[in-house]
Amino acid sequence: MNHTDHNDICSELIAAARRCSENGMQSGNGGNFSARIPGTEEMYVKARDTAFSEVSVRSVVRTDFDGNLLEGVLRPSKESLLHGVIYRTCPDIHAIMHCHSPYATAWASTGMPLPFSTYHSRLKLKSTVPVFDTKSYIVPESFFPQILSLFKEEPETTAFLLRGHGLVAVGKTVREALFRAELIEETAQIAILERLLTAIPGNKPIDFL
Ligand SMILES: [Zn+2]
């Protein structure tokens, strides 16, 4: 891994964050993202109090998996510890996107796993997308064992939802984590609209079987 590769990872993270902002998946300065630096116990992570819309090289900092700042001047995201523990436990996960996208967050209020409302989501999301009710704006460390056991028991897990908070999508690359976050939001939007429409007498939900 050379300096250019590192720059590529940062550029991908910045582009992904801007895209999330532009497509309405994250407003204000919430949400965060990170990417593992291959071959190390380090990651690039969004700095605290930075909006997705204004992320720059300065607001992507380098930390270890305990969230200790290694490079940069801004403080890393409060969720760095969660991201680090996921990278440490799951060697196939290289990127994480977390945002407060409205439909996924609305679905999380049900406490039920996200229903795969389209053929595409069924094909791509594979494993259940569960909801964790952490009762907090940040994932407390007491929830880490539950989250890690999800990835251990279901290695194909692509994402999970946080009740009253948002979504967390993972991937082998920044691109994959971004696309999964977008698909989760799209799937939640369609699931919610489908349920509203099928409340009309005579309309039936899609039968995938
Ligand atoms: Zn959040």
Short mmCIF file of C-alpha atoms and ligand atoms in Angstrom, two decimals:
data_model
loop_
_atom_site.label_atom_id
_atom_site.label_comp_id
_atom_site.label_asym_id
_atom_site.label_seq_id
_atom_site.Cartn_x
_atom_site.Cartn_y
_atom_site.Cartn_z
CA MET A 1 0.00 0.00 0.00
CA ASN A 2 1.56 3.28 -1.04
CA HIS A 3 0.64 6.90 -0.50
CA THR A 4 -1.42 7.01 -3.70
CA ASP A 5 -3.57 4.07 -2.55
CA HIS A 6 -4.26 5.88 0.72
CA ASN A 7 -5.30 8.97 -1.21
CA ASP A 8 -7.63 6.80 -3.29
CA ILE A 9 -9.38 5.47 -0.16
CA CYS A 10 -9.83 9.02 1.20
CA SER A 11 -11.14 10.24 -2.15
CA GLU A 12 -13.64 7.38 -2.30
CA LEU A 13 -14.86 8.14 1.23
CA ILE A 14 -15.26 11.84 0.44
CA ALA A 15 -17.17 11.09 -2.79
CA ALA A 16 -19.43 8.56 -0.99
CA ALA A 17 -20.25 11.05 1.77
CA ARG A 18 -21.08 13.79 -0.72
CA ARG A 19 -23.32 11.40 -2.64
CA CYS A 20 -25.20 10.46 0.56
CA SER A 21 -25.73 14.15 1.25
CA GLU A 22 -26.85 14.94 -2.30
CA ASN A 23 -29.39 12.10 -2.43
CA GLY A 24 -30.97 13.09 0.88
CA MET A 25 -29.62 10.23 2.98
CA GLN A 26 -27.80 12.49 5.44
CA SER A 27 -28.44 16.08 6.46
CA GLY A 28 -26.56 18.28 8.92
CA ASN A 29 -23.41 16.92 10.53
CA GLY A 30 -24.69 13.48 11.53
CA GLY A 31 -23.60 10.15 10.16
CA ASN A 32 -20.11 8.80 9.74
CA PHE A 33 -17.99 6.50 7.60
CA SER A 34 -14.68 4.73 7.70
CA ALA A 35 -12.41 2.45 5.69
CA ARG A 36 -9.79 -0.02 6.82
CA ILE A 37 -6.23 0.74 5.74
CA PRO A 38 -5.26 -2.63 4.22
CA GLY A 39 -2.59 -4.61 6.02
CA THR A 40 -2.77 -2.48 9.18
CA GLU A 41 -4.82 -2.13 12.35
CA GLU A 42 -5.70 1.39 11.25
CA MET A 43 -8.58 3.11 9.51
CA TYR A 44 -9.62 6.37 7.93
CA VAL A 45 -12.68 7.79 9.66
CA LYS A 46 -14.81 10.92 9.43
CA ALA A 47 -13.95 13.67 11.90
CA ARG A 48 -16.52 14.74 14.47
CA ASP A 49 -18.87 17.67 13.75
CA THR A 50 -18.31 17.50 9.99
CA ALA A 51 -21.21 17.42 7.52
CA PHE A 52 -21.20 14.82 4.74
CA SER A 53 -21.69 17.73 2.36
CA GLU A 54 -18.48 19.46 3.48
CA VAL A 55 -16.15 16.50 4.05
CA SER A 56 -12.62 17.15 2.78
CA VAL A 57 -9.17 15.58 3.18
CA ARG A 58 -8.82 17.57 6.43
CA SER A 59 -11.95 16.00 7.91
CA VAL A 60 -10.93 12.39 7.15
CA VAL A 61 -8.52 11.38 9.93
CA ARG A 62 -6.42 8.26 10.51
CA THR A 63 -6.88 6.31 13.74
CA ASP A 64 -6.13 2.91 15.23
CA PHE A 65 -8.98 0.45 15.90
CA ASP A 66 -9.45 1.96 19.36
CA GLY A 67 -10.19 5.33 17.81
CA ASN A 68 -6.89 6.92 18.85
CA LEU A 69 -5.90 9.71 16.45
CA LEU A 70 -2.78 8.90 14.41
CA GLU A 71 -2.95 11.53 11.68
CA GLY A 72 -5.00 14.68 11.33
CA VAL A 73 -5.99 17.56 13.58
CA LEU A 74 -9.73 17.01 14.09
CA ARG A 75 -11.24 14.58 16.59
CA PRO A 76 -12.46 11.29 15.08
CA SER A 77 -16.14 10.35 15.02
CA LYS A 78 -17.67 9.19 18.30
CA GLU A 79 -18.51 5.89 16.57
CA SER A 80 -14.83 5.13 15.77
CA LEU A 81 -14.72 2.51 18.51
CA LEU A 82 -17.65 0.60 16.94
CA HIS A 83 -16.05 0.73 13.50
CA GLY A 84 -12.70 -0.43 14.91
CA VAL A 85 -14.18 -3.38 16.75
CA ILE A 86 -16.02 -4.47 13.59
CA TYR A 87 -12.79 -4.30 11.54
CA ARG A 88 -10.87 -6.16 14.23
CA THR A 89 -13.44 -8.96 14.36
CA CYS A 90 -14.44 -9.20 10.67
CA PRO A 91 -11.42 -9.31 8.34
CA ASP A 92 -13.62 -9.24 5.22
CA ILE A 93 -15.19 -5.89 6.11
CA HIS A 94 -13.18 -2.98 4.75
CA ALA A 95 -15.63 -0.08 4.80
CA ILE A 96 -18.59 1.14 6.87
CA MET A 97 -21.22 3.77 6.00
CA HIS A 98 -23.56 5.04 8.70
CA CYS A 99 -26.28 7.58 8.02
CA HIS A 100 -29.61 8.75 9.43
CA SER A 101 -31.54 8.19 6.21
CA PRO A 102 -35.26 8.85 6.76
CA TYR A 103 -36.96 5.70 5.44
CA ALA A 104 -34.54 3.20 6.98
CA THR A 105 -34.83 5.05 10.28
CA ALA A 106 -38.62 5.12 9.99
CA TRP A 107 -38.67 1.37 9.36
CA ALA A 108 -36.40 0.80 12.38
CA SER A 109 -39.15 2.24 14.58
CA THR A 110 -41.08 -1.01 14.00
CA GLY A 111 -38.28 -3.02 15.62
CA MET A 112 -38.73 -5.64 12.87
CA PRO A 113 -36.01 -6.74 10.43
CA LEU A 114 -36.15 -4.90 7.11
CA PRO A 115 -38.44 -6.75 4.69
CA PHE A 116 -36.90 -7.31 1.26
CA SER A 117 -39.52 -5.44 -0.70
CA THR A 118 -38.02 -5.97 -4.17
CA TYR A 119 -36.36 -8.78 -6.12
CA HIS A 120 -33.21 -6.65 -6.26
CA SER A 121 -32.97 -6.24 -2.48
CA ARG A 122 -33.57 -9.94 -2.03
CA LEU A 123 -30.74 -10.72 -4.41
CA LYS A 124 -28.25 -8.20 -3.04
CA LEU A 125 -28.95 -7.98 0.68
CA LYS A 126 -29.00 -11.76 1.21
CA SER A 127 -28.97 -11.95 5.00
CA THR A 128 -31.48 -10.45 7.44
CA VAL A 129 -31.11 -6.74 8.21
CA PRO A 130 -31.99 -6.63 11.92
CA VAL A 131 -32.82 -3.71 14.22
CA PHE A 132 -30.92 -2.89 17.40
CA ASP A 133 -32.71 -0.71 19.92
CA THR A 134 -29.73 0.94 21.60
CA LYS A 135 -31.83 3.73 23.18
CA SER A 136 -29.05 6.18 22.38
CA TYR A 137 -27.84 8.51 19.62
CA ILE A 138 -24.57 6.56 19.68
CA VAL A 139 -24.10 2.78 19.86
CA PRO A 140 -23.09 2.01 23.48
CA GLU A 141 -20.23 -0.43 24.02
CA SER A 142 -22.65 -2.74 25.82
CA PHE A 143 -24.21 -3.46 22.38
CA PHE A 144 -20.93 -4.37 20.69
CA PRO A 145 -21.16 -8.12 21.59
CA GLN A 146 -24.65 -8.38 20.00
CA ILE A 147 -23.48 -6.64 16.85
CA LEU A 148 -20.32 -8.74 16.57
CA SER A 149 -22.22 -11.98 17.11
CA LEU A 150 -24.52 -10.96 14.23
CA PHE A 151 -21.53 -10.85 11.87
CA LYS A 152 -20.12 -14.09 13.31
CA GLU A 153 -23.40 -16.00 12.99
CA GLU A 154 -24.37 -14.43 9.64
CA PRO A 155 -21.14 -13.66 7.75
CA GLU A 156 -23.18 -12.44 4.78
CA THR A 157 -24.67 -9.61 6.85
CA THR A 158 -24.63 -6.40 4.82
CA ALA A 159 -26.21 -3.97 7.28
CA PHE A 160 -28.19 -3.40 10.44
CA LEU A 161 -30.60 -0.71 11.58
CA LEU A 162 -30.56 1.35 14.76
CA ARG A 163 -33.99 2.20 16.16
CA GLY A 164 -34.57 5.94 16.37
CA HIS A 165 -31.18 6.52 14.79
CA GLY A 166 -30.26 5.21 11.31
CA LEU A 167 -28.54 2.51 9.30
CA VAL A 168 -25.07 0.95 9.29
CA ALA A 169 -23.93 -0.72 6.06
CA VAL A 170 -20.66 -2.61 5.60
CA GLY A 171 -18.74 -3.77 2.55
CA LYS A 172 -15.51 -5.09 1.10
CA THR A 173 -15.00 -1.66 -0.46
CA VAL A 174 -16.25 1.88 0.10
CA ARG A 175 -18.28 1.54 -3.09
CA GLU A 176 -19.97 -1.65 -1.84
CA ALA A 177 -20.80 -0.15 1.58
CA LEU A 178 -22.23 2.96 -0.14
CA PHE A 179 -24.36 0.97 -2.57
CA ARG A 180 -25.67 -1.21 0.24
CA ALA A 181 -26.60 1.86 2.30
CA GLU A 182 -28.48 3.23 -0.73
CA LEU A 183 -30.20 -0.10 -1.32
CA ILE A 184 -31.25 -0.32 2.34
CA GLU A 185 -32.81 3.14 2.14
CA GLU A 186 -34.54 2.34 -1.18
CA THR A 187 -35.81 -0.99 0.19
CA ALA A 188 -37.16 0.66 3.34
CA GLN A 189 -38.88 3.37 1.29
CA ILE A 190 -40.57 0.81 -0.94
CA ALA A 191 -41.52 -1.40 2.03
CA ILE A 192 -43.21 1.53 3.78
CA LEU A 193 -45.02 2.72 0.63
CA GLU A 194 -46.05 -0.85 -0.21
CA ARG A 195 -47.62 -1.27 3.21
CA LEU A 196 -49.53 1.98 2.82
CA LEU A 197 -50.80 0.97 -0.63
CA THR A 198 -51.69 -2.58 0.33
CA ALA A 199 -53.84 -1.20 3.14
CA ILE A 200 -56.23 -0.29 0.29
CA PRO A 201 -58.78 -3.11 -0.13
CA GLY A 202 -57.99 -5.30 -3.17
CA ASN A 203 -54.26 -4.53 -3.28
CA LYS A 204 -51.92 -7.36 -2.39
CA PRO A 205 -48.22 -7.31 -1.52
CA ILE A 206 -45.78 -8.91 -3.99
CA ASP A 207 -45.53 -12.65 -3.45
CA PHE A 208 -41.90 -13.67 -3.95
CA LEU A 209 -42.52 -17.40 -3.60
ZN ZN B 1 -25.59 8.27 13.90
#
